[in-house]
Amino acid sequence: MGEISIKINIADRIYPLRITTEEEEIIRRAAKLINDRIKEFQENYAVRDKQDLLSMCVLHYATASLKAEEASKHEDKDVAKKVQQLDEILADFFSE
């Protein structure tokens, strides 16, 4: 679990990072996702300014993160409800 130094390119800027070896793959994948999204925004909108593209990218991923968080909360409630129903069924079964 050693640390390594890597360089990540995001929006044509190089960022030197010191990370654990376990983080390397996920960080490289994240940088690729960001660059792919920036390229998509450049192709689909008349935006060329890197700051604007990065802002649009951040908004996209923050929105996706919040949606996933809300969906997870909803799923957690559904699971808790199902567990409670199962618990009631088992309690009824064993009390007879």
PDB file of N, CA and C in Angstrom:
ATOM      1  N   MET A   1       0.833  -1.183   0.000  1.00  0.00           N
ATOM      2  CA  MET A   1       0.000   0.000   0.000  1.00  0.00           C
ATOM      3  C   MET A   1       0.876   1.244   0.000  1.00  0.00           C
ATOM      4  N   GLY A   2       1.823   1.294  -0.933  1.00  0.00           N
ATOM      5  CA  GLY A   2       2.721   2.429  -1.015  1.00  0.00           C
ATOM      6  C   GLY A   2       2.128   3.575  -1.804  1.00  0.00           C
ATOM      7  N   GLU A   3       2.774   4.689  -1.691  1.00  0.00           N
ATOM      8  CA  GLU A   3       2.347   5.858  -2.448  1.00  0.00           C
ATOM      9  C   GLU A   3       3.158   5.961  -3.724  1.00  0.00           C
ATOM     10  N   ILE A   4       2.515   6.485  -4.746  1.00  0.00           N
ATOM     11  CA  ILE A   4       3.179   6.707  -6.029  1.00  0.00           C
ATOM     12  C   ILE A   4       2.856   8.115  -6.498  1.00  0.00           C
ATOM     13  N   SER A   5       3.678   8.621  -7.386  1.00  0.00           N
ATOM     14  CA  SER A   5       3.439   9.928  -8.006  1.00  0.00           C
ATOM     15  C   SER A   5       2.970   9.683  -9.433  1.00  0.00           C
ATOM     16  N   ILE A   6       1.869  10.332  -9.791  1.00  0.00           N
ATOM     17  CA  ILE A   6       1.362  10.232 -11.157  1.00  0.00           C
ATOM     18  C   ILE A   6       1.029  11.631 -11.654  1.00  0.00           C
ATOM     19  N   LYS A   7       0.873  11.738 -12.950  1.00  0.00           N
ATOM     20  CA  LYS A   7       0.435  12.997 -13.553  1.00  0.00           C
ATOM     21  C   LYS A   7      -0.865  12.721 -14.287  1.00  0.00           C
ATOM     22  N   ILE A   8      -1.858  13.535 -14.002  1.00  0.00           N
ATOM     23  CA  ILE A   8      -3.179  13.403 -14.608  1.00  0.00           C
ATOM     24  C   ILE A   8      -3.434  14.623 -15.481  1.00  0.00           C
ATOM     25  N   ASN A   9      -3.922  14.376 -16.683  1.00  0.00           N
ATOM     26  CA  ASN A   9      -4.258  15.453 -17.617  1.00  0.00           C
ATOM     27  C   ASN A   9      -5.771  15.635 -17.606  1.00  0.00           C
ATOM     28  N   ILE A  10      -6.179  16.824 -17.200  1.00  0.00           N
ATOM     29  CA  ILE A  10      -7.607  17.177 -17.228  1.00  0.00           C
ATOM     30  C   ILE A  10      -7.731  18.524 -17.930  1.00  0.00           C
ATOM     31  N   ALA A  11      -8.515  18.548 -18.994  1.00  0.00           N
ATOM     32  CA  ALA A  11      -8.750  19.776 -19.762  1.00  0.00           C
ATOM     33  C   ALA A  11      -7.433  20.420 -20.197  1.00  0.00           C
ATOM     34  N   ASP A  12      -6.530  19.599 -20.696  1.00  0.00           N
ATOM     35  CA  ASP A  12      -5.243  20.056 -21.219  1.00  0.00           C
ATOM     36  C   ASP A  12      -4.328  20.685 -20.174  1.00  0.00           C
ATOM     37  N   ARG A  13      -4.548  20.337 -18.910  1.00  0.00           N
ATOM     38  CA  ARG A  13      -3.649  20.769 -17.841  1.00  0.00           C
ATOM     39  C   ARG A  13      -3.164  19.536 -17.106  1.00  0.00           C
ATOM     40  N   ILE A  14      -1.917  19.553 -16.740  1.00  0.00           N
ATOM     41  CA  ILE A  14      -1.310  18.421 -16.047  1.00  0.00           C
ATOM     42  C   ILE A  14      -1.347  18.680 -14.544  1.00  0.00           C
ATOM     43  N   TYR A  15      -1.805  17.670 -13.807  1.00  0.00           N
ATOM     44  CA  TYR A  15      -1.879  17.753 -12.355  1.00  0.00           C
ATOM     45  C   TYR A  15      -1.057  16.626 -11.750  1.00  0.00           C
ATOM     46  N   PRO A  16       0.047  16.964 -11.085  1.00  0.00           N
ATOM     47  CA  PRO A  16       0.819  15.926 -10.413  1.00  0.00           C
ATOM     48  C   PRO A  16       0.112  15.547  -9.103  1.00  0.00           C
ATOM     49  N   LEU A  17      -0.005  14.262  -8.884  1.00  0.00           N
ATOM     50  CA  LEU A  17      -0.686  13.773  -7.687  1.00  0.00           C
ATOM     51  C   LEU A  17       0.173  12.741  -6.981  1.00  0.00           C
ATOM     52  N   ARG A  18       0.047  12.673  -5.697  1.00  0.00           N
ATOM     53  CA  ARG A  18       0.673  11.627  -4.892  1.00  0.00           C
ATOM     54  C   ARG A  18      -0.469  10.826  -4.289  1.00  0.00           C
ATOM     55  N   ILE A  19      -0.567   9.568  -4.699  1.00  0.00           N
ATOM     56  CA  ILE A  19      -1.708   8.731  -4.321  1.00  0.00           C
ATOM     57  C   ILE A  19      -1.227   7.345  -3.909  1.00  0.00           C
ATOM     58  N   THR A  20      -2.140   6.562  -3.342  1.00  0.00           N
ATOM     59  CA  THR A  20      -1.802   5.174  -3.053  1.00  0.00           C
ATOM     60  C   THR A  20      -1.965   4.366  -4.335  1.00  0.00           C
ATOM     61  N   THR A  21      -1.277   3.260  -4.398  1.00  0.00           N
ATOM     62  CA  THR A  21      -1.352   2.432  -5.608  1.00  0.00           C
ATOM     63  C   THR A  21      -2.777   1.936  -5.837  1.00  0.00           C
ATOM     64  N   GLU A  22      -3.543   1.744  -4.765  1.00  0.00           N
ATOM     65  CA  GLU A  22      -4.919   1.280  -4.894  1.00  0.00           C
ATOM     66  C   GLU A  22      -5.822   2.317  -5.553  1.00  0.00           C
ATOM     67  N   GLU A  23      -5.474   3.584  -5.434  1.00  0.00           N
ATOM     68  CA  GLU A  23      -6.292   4.662  -5.998  1.00  0.00           C
ATOM     69  C   GLU A  23      -6.008   4.934  -7.466  1.00  0.00           C
ATOM     70  N   GLU A  24      -4.891   4.471  -7.957  1.00  0.00           N
ATOM     71  CA  GLU A  24      -4.445   4.865  -9.295  1.00  0.00           C
ATOM     72  C   GLU A  24      -5.477   4.579 -10.382  1.00  0.00           C
ATOM     73  N   GLU A  25      -5.992   3.372 -10.434  1.00  0.00           N
ATOM     74  CA  GLU A  25      -6.932   3.025 -11.501  1.00  0.00           C
ATOM     75  C   GLU A  25      -8.187   3.891 -11.464  1.00  0.00           C
ATOM     76  N   ILE A  26      -8.743   4.073 -10.287  1.00  0.00           N
ATOM     77  CA  ILE A  26      -9.988   4.852 -10.182  1.00  0.00           C
ATOM     78  C   ILE A  26      -9.742   6.316 -10.541  1.00  0.00           C
ATOM     79  N   ILE A  27      -8.600   6.860 -10.168  1.00  0.00           N
ATOM     80  CA  ILE A  27      -8.286   8.257 -10.493  1.00  0.00           C
ATOM     81  C   ILE A  27      -8.082   8.419 -11.992  1.00  0.00           C
ATOM     82  N   ARG A  28      -7.392   7.479 -12.598  1.00  0.00           N
ATOM     83  CA  ARG A  28      -7.193   7.558 -14.060  1.00  0.00           C
ATOM     84  C   ARG A  28      -8.523   7.415 -14.797  1.00  0.00           C
ATOM     85  N   ARG A  29      -9.386   6.530 -14.315  1.00  0.00           N
ATOM     86  CA  ARG A  29     -10.710   6.379 -14.935  1.00  0.00           C
ATOM     87  C   ARG A  29     -11.536   7.653 -14.759  1.00  0.00           C
ATOM     88  N   ALA A  30     -11.453   8.265 -13.588  1.00  0.00           N
ATOM     89  CA  ALA A  30     -12.191   9.507 -13.332  1.00  0.00           C
ATOM     90  C   ALA A  30     -11.718  10.617 -14.262  1.00  0.00           C
ATOM     91  N   ALA A  31     -10.410  10.733 -14.436  1.00  0.00           N
ATOM     92  CA  ALA A  31      -9.867  11.755 -15.334  1.00  0.00           C
ATOM     93  C   ALA A  31     -10.333  11.511 -16.762  1.00  0.00           C
ATOM     94  N   LYS A  32     -10.371  10.253 -17.181  1.00  0.00           N
ATOM     95  CA  LYS A  32     -10.842   9.926 -18.529  1.00  0.00           C
ATOM     96  C   LYS A  32     -12.311  10.298 -18.688  1.00  0.00           C
ATOM     97  N   LEU A  33     -13.130   9.995 -17.675  1.00  0.00           N
ATOM     98  CA  LEU A  33     -14.548  10.369 -17.736  1.00  0.00           C
ATOM     99  C   LEU A  33     -14.716  11.875 -17.868  1.00  0.00           C
ATOM    100  N   ILE A  34     -13.943  12.610 -17.102  1.00  0.00           N
ATOM    101  CA  ILE A  34     -14.025  14.071 -17.151  1.00  0.00           C
ATOM    102  C   ILE A  34     -13.635  14.576 -18.540  1.00  0.00           C
ATOM    103  N   ASN A  35     -12.525  14.091 -19.067  1.00  0.00           N
ATOM    104  CA  ASN A  35     -12.074  14.529 -20.391  1.00  0.00           C
ATOM    105  C   ASN A  35     -13.059  14.130 -21.487  1.00  0.00           C
ATOM    106  N   ASP A  36     -13.634  12.933 -21.372  1.00  0.00           N
ATOM    107  CA  ASP A  36     -14.647  12.517 -22.345  1.00  0.00           C
ATOM    108  C   ASP A  36     -15.872  13.415 -22.292  1.00  0.00           C
ATOM    109  N   ARG A  37     -16.295  13.776 -21.083  1.00  0.00           N
ATOM    110  CA  ARG A  37     -17.469  14.645 -20.923  1.00  0.00           C
ATOM    111  C   ARG A  37     -17.166  16.035 -21.473  1.00  0.00           C
ATOM    112  N   ILE A  38     -15.976  16.545 -21.223  1.00  0.00           N
ATOM    113  CA  ILE A  38     -15.583  17.851 -21.763  1.00  0.00           C
ATOM    114  C   ILE A  38     -15.629  17.814 -23.282  1.00  0.00           C
ATOM    115  N   LYS A  39     -15.090  16.760 -23.871  1.00  0.00           N
ATOM    116  CA  LYS A  39     -15.101  16.626 -25.331  1.00  0.00           C
ATOM    117  C   LYS A  39     -16.540  16.586 -25.852  1.00  0.00           C
ATOM    118  N   GLU A  40     -17.401  15.882 -25.150  1.00  0.00           N
ATOM    119  CA  GLU A  40     -18.814  15.807 -25.548  1.00  0.00           C
ATOM    120  C   GLU A  40     -19.462  17.192 -25.506  1.00  0.00           C
ATOM    121  N   PHE A  41     -19.199  17.940 -24.437  1.00  0.00           N
ATOM    122  CA  PHE A  41     -19.753  19.288 -24.333  1.00  0.00           C
ATOM    123  C   PHE A  41     -19.206  20.188 -25.440  1.00  0.00           C
ATOM    124  N   GLN A  42     -17.916  20.059 -25.766  1.00  0.00           N
ATOM    125  CA  GLN A  42     -17.328  20.864 -26.834  1.00  0.00           C
ATOM    126  C   GLN A  42     -18.000  20.572 -28.171  1.00  0.00           C
ATOM    127  N   GLU A  43     -18.283  19.307 -28.412  1.00  0.00           N
ATOM    128  CA  GLU A  43     -18.873  18.913 -29.694  1.00  0.00           C
ATOM    129  C   GLU A  43     -20.348  19.289 -29.803  1.00  0.00           C
ATOM    130  N   ASN A  44     -21.066  19.283 -28.692  1.00  0.00           N
ATOM    131  CA  ASN A  44     -22.512  19.501 -28.732  1.00  0.00           C
ATOM    132  C   ASN A  44     -22.951  20.934 -28.446  1.00  0.00           C
ATOM    133  N   TYR A  45     -22.055  21.727 -27.890  1.00  0.00           N
ATOM    134  CA  TYR A  45     -22.389  23.109 -27.565  1.00  0.00           C
ATOM    135  C   TYR A  45     -21.317  24.025 -28.114  1.00  0.00           C
ATOM    136  N   ALA A  46     -21.658  25.260 -28.292  1.00  0.00           N
ATOM    137  CA  ALA A  46     -20.703  26.233 -28.834  1.00  0.00           C
ATOM    138  C   ALA A  46     -19.862  26.827 -27.704  1.00  0.00           C
ATOM    139  N   VAL A  47     -19.305  25.953 -26.881  1.00  0.00           N
ATOM    140  CA  VAL A  47     -18.495  26.390 -25.745  1.00  0.00           C
ATOM    141  C   VAL A  47     -17.062  25.948 -25.987  1.00  0.00           C
ATOM    142  N   ARG A  48     -16.148  26.863 -25.865  1.00  0.00           N
ATOM    143  CA  ARG A  48     -14.739  26.535 -26.056  1.00  0.00           C
ATOM    144  C   ARG A  48     -13.913  26.852 -24.813  1.00  0.00           C
ATOM    145  N   ASP A  49     -14.430  27.725 -23.964  1.00  0.00           N
ATOM    146  CA  ASP A  49     -13.700  28.114 -22.771  1.00  0.00           C
ATOM    147  C   ASP A  49     -13.584  26.929 -21.809  1.00  0.00           C
ATOM    148  N   LYS A  50     -12.372  26.585 -21.430  1.00  0.00           N
ATOM    149  CA  LYS A  50     -12.142  25.420 -20.565  1.00  0.00           C
ATOM    150  C   LYS A  50     -12.826  25.575 -19.208  1.00  0.00           C
ATOM    151  N   GLN A  51     -12.841  26.784 -18.676  1.00  0.00           N
ATOM    152  CA  GLN A  51     -13.494  27.012 -17.380  1.00  0.00           C
ATOM    153  C   GLN A  51     -14.983  26.704 -17.476  1.00  0.00           C
ATOM    154  N   ASP A  52     -15.632  27.150 -18.544  1.00  0.00           N
ATOM    155  CA  ASP A  52     -17.051  26.868 -18.735  1.00  0.00           C
ATOM    156  C   ASP A  52     -17.293  25.366 -18.906  1.00  0.00           C
ATOM    157  N   LEU A  53     -16.413  24.717 -19.663  1.00  0.00           N
ATOM    158  CA  LEU A  53     -16.560  23.274 -19.874  1.00  0.00           C
ATOM    159  C   LEU A  53     -16.378  22.507 -18.563  1.00  0.00           C
ATOM    160  N   LEU A  54     -15.402  22.920 -17.779  1.00  0.00           N
ATOM    161  CA  LEU A  54     -15.189  22.269 -16.488  1.00  0.00           C
ATOM    162  C   LEU A  54     -16.374  22.511 -15.548  1.00  0.00           C
ATOM    163  N   SER A  55     -16.925  23.704 -15.584  1.00  0.00           N
ATOM    164  CA  SER A  55     -18.094  24.008 -14.753  1.00  0.00           C
ATOM    165  C   SER A  55     -19.289  23.151 -15.153  1.00  0.00           C
ATOM    166  N   MET A  56     -19.495  22.988 -16.449  1.00  0.00           N
ATOM    167  CA  MET A  56     -20.588  22.148 -16.938  1.00  0.00           C
ATOM    168  C   MET A  56     -20.353  20.695 -16.518  1.00  0.00           C
ATOM    169  N   CYS A  57     -19.117  20.273 -16.562  1.00  0.00           N
ATOM    170  CA  CYS A  57     -18.748  18.916 -16.174  1.00  0.00           C
ATOM    171  C   CYS A  57     -19.024  18.698 -14.682  1.00  0.00           C
ATOM    172  N   VAL A  58     -18.591  19.629 -13.867  1.00  0.00           N
ATOM    173  CA  VAL A  58     -18.817  19.529 -12.420  1.00  0.00           C
ATOM    174  C   VAL A  58     -20.311  19.490 -12.118  1.00  0.00           C
ATOM    175  N   LEU A  59     -21.079  20.338 -12.776  1.00  0.00           N
ATOM    176  CA  LEU A  59     -22.525  20.344 -12.581  1.00  0.00           C
ATOM    177  C   LEU A  59     -23.131  18.993 -12.958  1.00  0.00           C
ATOM    178  N   HIS A  60     -22.689  18.441 -14.076  1.00  0.00           N
ATOM    179  CA  HIS A  60     -23.192  17.135 -14.526  1.00  0.00           C
ATOM    180  C   HIS A  60     -22.927  16.053 -13.473  1.00  0.00           C
ATOM    181  N   TYR A  61     -21.676  15.964 -13.014  1.00  0.00           N
ATOM    182  CA  TYR A  61     -21.323  14.909 -12.069  1.00  0.00           C
ATOM    183  C   TYR A  61     -21.897  15.141 -10.678  1.00  0.00           C
ATOM    184  N   ALA A  62     -22.013  16.393 -10.247  1.00  0.00           N
ATOM    185  CA  ALA A  62     -22.626  16.675  -8.949  1.00  0.00           C
ATOM    186  C   ALA A  62     -24.111  16.308  -8.971  1.00  0.00           C
ATOM    187  N   THR A  63     -24.781  16.614 -10.073  1.00  0.00           N
ATOM    188  CA  THR A  63     -26.192  16.255 -10.218  1.00  0.00           C
ATOM    189  C   THR A  63     -26.366  14.742 -10.214  1.00  0.00           C
ATOM    190  N   ALA A  64     -25.513  14.048 -10.951  1.00  0.00           N
ATOM    191  CA  ALA A  64     -25.581  12.586 -10.991  1.00  0.00           C
ATOM    192  C   ALA A  64     -25.323  11.995  -9.612  1.00  0.00           C
ATOM    193  N   SER A  65     -24.389  12.566  -8.884  1.00  0.00           N
ATOM    194  CA  SER A  65     -24.081  12.090  -7.540  1.00  0.00           C
ATOM    195  C   SER A  65     -25.269  12.281  -6.593  1.00  0.00           C
ATOM    196  N   LEU A  66     -25.903  13.433  -6.663  1.00  0.00           N
ATOM    197  CA  LEU A  66     -27.068  13.706  -5.809  1.00  0.00           C
ATOM    198  C   LEU A  66     -28.244  12.789  -6.160  1.00  0.00           C
ATOM    199  N   LYS A  67     -28.448  12.546  -7.448  1.00  0.00           N
ATOM    200  CA  LYS A  67     -29.513  11.634  -7.867  1.00  0.00           C
ATOM    201  C   LYS A  67     -29.249  10.222  -7.352  1.00  0.00           C
ATOM    202  N   ALA A  68     -28.004   9.787  -7.448  1.00  0.00           N
ATOM    203  CA  ALA A  68     -27.643   8.446  -6.960  1.00  0.00           C
ATOM    204  C   ALA A  68     -27.823   8.358  -5.447  1.00  0.00           C
ATOM    205  N   GLU A  69     -27.490   9.426  -4.747  1.00  0.00           N
ATOM    206  CA  GLU A  69     -27.658   9.464  -3.293  1.00  0.00           C
ATOM    207  C   GLU A  69     -29.132   9.347  -2.921  1.00  0.00           C
ATOM    208  N   GLU A  70     -29.976  10.086  -3.618  1.00  0.00           N
ATOM    209  CA  GLU A  70     -31.417  10.021  -3.360  1.00  0.00           C
ATOM    210  C   GLU A  70     -31.974   8.639  -3.679  1.00  0.00           C
ATOM    211  N   ALA A  71     -31.547   8.053  -4.781  1.00  0.00           N
ATOM    212  CA  ALA A  71     -32.010   6.715  -5.150  1.00  0.00           C
ATOM    213  C   ALA A  71     -31.581   5.698  -4.107  1.00  0.00           C
ATOM    214  N   SER A  72     -30.381   5.855  -3.591  1.00  0.00           N
ATOM    215  CA  SER A  72     -29.873   4.946  -2.565  1.00  0.00           C
ATOM    216  C   SER A  72     -30.704   5.055  -1.285  1.00  0.00           C
ATOM    217  N   LYS A  73     -31.049   6.272  -0.900  1.00  0.00           N
ATOM    218  CA  LYS A  73     -31.885   6.464   0.286  1.00  0.00           C
ATOM    219  C   LYS A  73     -33.234   5.793   0.098  1.00  0.00           C
ATOM    220  N   HIS A  74     -33.803   5.961  -1.103  1.00  0.00           N
ATOM    221  CA  HIS A  74     -35.101   5.370  -1.398  1.00  0.00           C
ATOM    222  C   HIS A  74     -35.018   3.845  -1.339  1.00  0.00           C
ATOM    223  N   GLU A  75     -33.958   3.291  -1.931  1.00  0.00           N
ATOM    224  CA  GLU A  75     -33.767   1.841  -1.913  1.00  0.00           C
ATOM    225  C   GLU A  75     -33.565   1.334  -0.499  1.00  0.00           C
ATOM    226  N   ASP A  76     -32.832   2.097   0.322  1.00  0.00           N
ATOM    227  CA  ASP A  76     -32.618   1.714   1.712  1.00  0.00           C
ATOM    228  C   ASP A  76     -33.952   1.637   2.461  1.00  0.00           C
ATOM    229  N   LYS A  77     -34.842   2.598   2.191  1.00  0.00           N
ATOM    230  CA  LYS A  77     -36.155   2.585   2.835  1.00  0.00           C
ATOM    231  C   LYS A  77     -36.965   1.384   2.380  1.00  0.00           C
ATOM    232  N   ASP A  78     -36.888   1.068   1.088  1.00  0.00           N
ATOM    233  CA  ASP A  78     -37.604  -0.097   0.564  1.00  0.00           C
ATOM    234  C   ASP A  78     -37.099  -1.387   1.191  1.00  0.00           C
ATOM    235  N   VAL A  79     -35.786  -1.500   1.313  1.00  0.00           N
ATOM    236  CA  VAL A  79     -35.200  -2.698   1.923  1.00  0.00           C
ATOM    237  C   VAL A  79     -35.614  -2.796   3.383  1.00  0.00           C
ATOM    238  N   ALA A  80     -35.574  -1.687   4.099  1.00  0.00           N
ATOM    239  CA  ALA A  80     -35.963  -1.689   5.509  1.00  0.00           C
ATOM    240  C   ALA A  80     -37.422  -2.103   5.663  1.00  0.00           C
ATOM    241  N   LYS A  81     -38.278  -1.636   4.763  1.00  0.00           N
ATOM    242  CA  LYS A  81     -39.699  -1.993   4.814  1.00  0.00           C
ATOM    243  C   LYS A  81     -39.881  -3.488   4.565  1.00  0.00           C
ATOM    244  N   LYS A  82     -39.162  -4.031   3.582  1.00  0.00           N
ATOM    245  CA  LYS A  82     -39.248  -5.465   3.283  1.00  0.00           C
ATOM    246  C   LYS A  82     -38.739  -6.302   4.453  1.00  0.00           C
ATOM    247  N   VAL A  83     -37.655  -5.868   5.087  1.00  0.00           N
ATOM    248  CA  VAL A  83     -37.119  -6.587   6.249  1.00  0.00           C
ATOM    249  C   VAL A  83     -38.133  -6.566   7.389  1.00  0.00           C
ATOM    250  N   GLN A  84     -38.775  -5.438   7.584  1.00  0.00           N
ATOM    251  CA  GLN A  84     -39.785  -5.334   8.639  1.00  0.00           C
ATOM    252  C   GLN A  84     -40.958  -6.270   8.342  1.00  0.00           C
ATOM    253  N   GLN A  85     -41.406  -6.320   7.088  1.00  0.00           N
ATOM    254  CA  GLN A  85     -42.492  -7.221   6.720  1.00  0.00           C
ATOM    255  C   GLN A  85     -42.094  -8.674   6.934  1.00  0.00           C
ATOM    256  N   LEU A  86     -40.889  -9.024   6.549  1.00  0.00           N
ATOM    257  CA  LEU A  86     -40.389 -10.387   6.749  1.00  0.00           C
ATOM    258  C   LEU A  86     -40.299 -10.706   8.230  1.00  0.00           C
ATOM    259  N   ASP A  87     -39.841  -9.762   9.011  1.00  0.00           N
ATOM    260  CA  ASP A  87     -39.744  -9.953  10.462  1.00  0.00           C
ATOM    261  C   ASP A  87     -41.130 -10.198  11.069  1.00  0.00           C
ATOM    262  N   GLU A  88     -42.132  -9.460  10.604  1.00  0.00           N
ATOM    263  CA  GLU A  88     -43.506  -9.653  11.107  1.00  0.00           C
ATOM    264  C   GLU A  88     -44.038 -11.027  10.714  1.00  0.00           C
ATOM    265  N   ILE A  89     -43.767 -11.450   9.490  1.00  0.00           N
ATOM    266  CA  ILE A  89     -44.197 -12.773   9.034  1.00  0.00           C
ATOM    267  C   ILE A  89     -43.557 -13.863   9.888  1.00  0.00           C
ATOM    268  N   LEU A  90     -42.263 -13.744  10.129  1.00  0.00           N
ATOM    269  CA  LEU A  90     -41.565 -14.740  10.947  1.00  0.00           C
ATOM    270  C   LEU A  90     -42.055 -14.719  12.392  1.00  0.00           C
ATOM    271  N   ALA A  91     -42.302 -13.535  12.919  1.00  0.00           N
ATOM    272  CA  ALA A  91     -42.790 -13.431  14.301  1.00  0.00           C
ATOM    273  C   ALA A  91     -44.162 -14.102  14.406  1.00  0.00           C
ATOM    274  N   ASP A  92     -45.034 -13.850  13.413  1.00  0.00           N
ATOM    275  CA  ASP A  92     -46.359 -14.506  13.417  1.00  0.00           C
ATOM    276  C   ASP A  92     -46.216 -16.007  13.311  1.00  0.00           C
ATOM    277  N   PHE A  93     -45.326 -16.472  12.465  1.00  0.00           N
ATOM    278  CA  PHE A  93     -45.135 -17.902  12.256  1.00  0.00           C
ATOM    279  C   PHE A  93     -44.660 -18.595  13.535  1.00  0.00           C
ATOM    280  N   PHE A  94     -43.691 -17.980  14.193  1.00  0.00           N
ATOM    281  CA  PHE A  94     -43.124 -18.618  15.387  1.00  0.00           C
ATOM    282  C   PHE A  94     -43.985 -18.428  16.622  1.00  0.00           C
ATOM    283  N   SER A  95     -44.933 -17.516  16.600  1.00  0.00           N
ATOM    284  CA  SER A  95     -45.799 -17.315  17.769  1.00  0.00           C
ATOM    285  C   SER A  95     -46.986 -18.249  17.762  1.00  0.00           C
ATOM    286  N   GLU A  96     -47.218 -18.930  16.667  1.00  0.00           N
ATOM    287  CA  GLU A  96     -48.361 -19.849  16.584  1.00  0.00           C
ATOM    288  C   GLU A  96     -48.063 -21.174  17.195  1.00  0.00           C
TER     289      GLU A  96
END
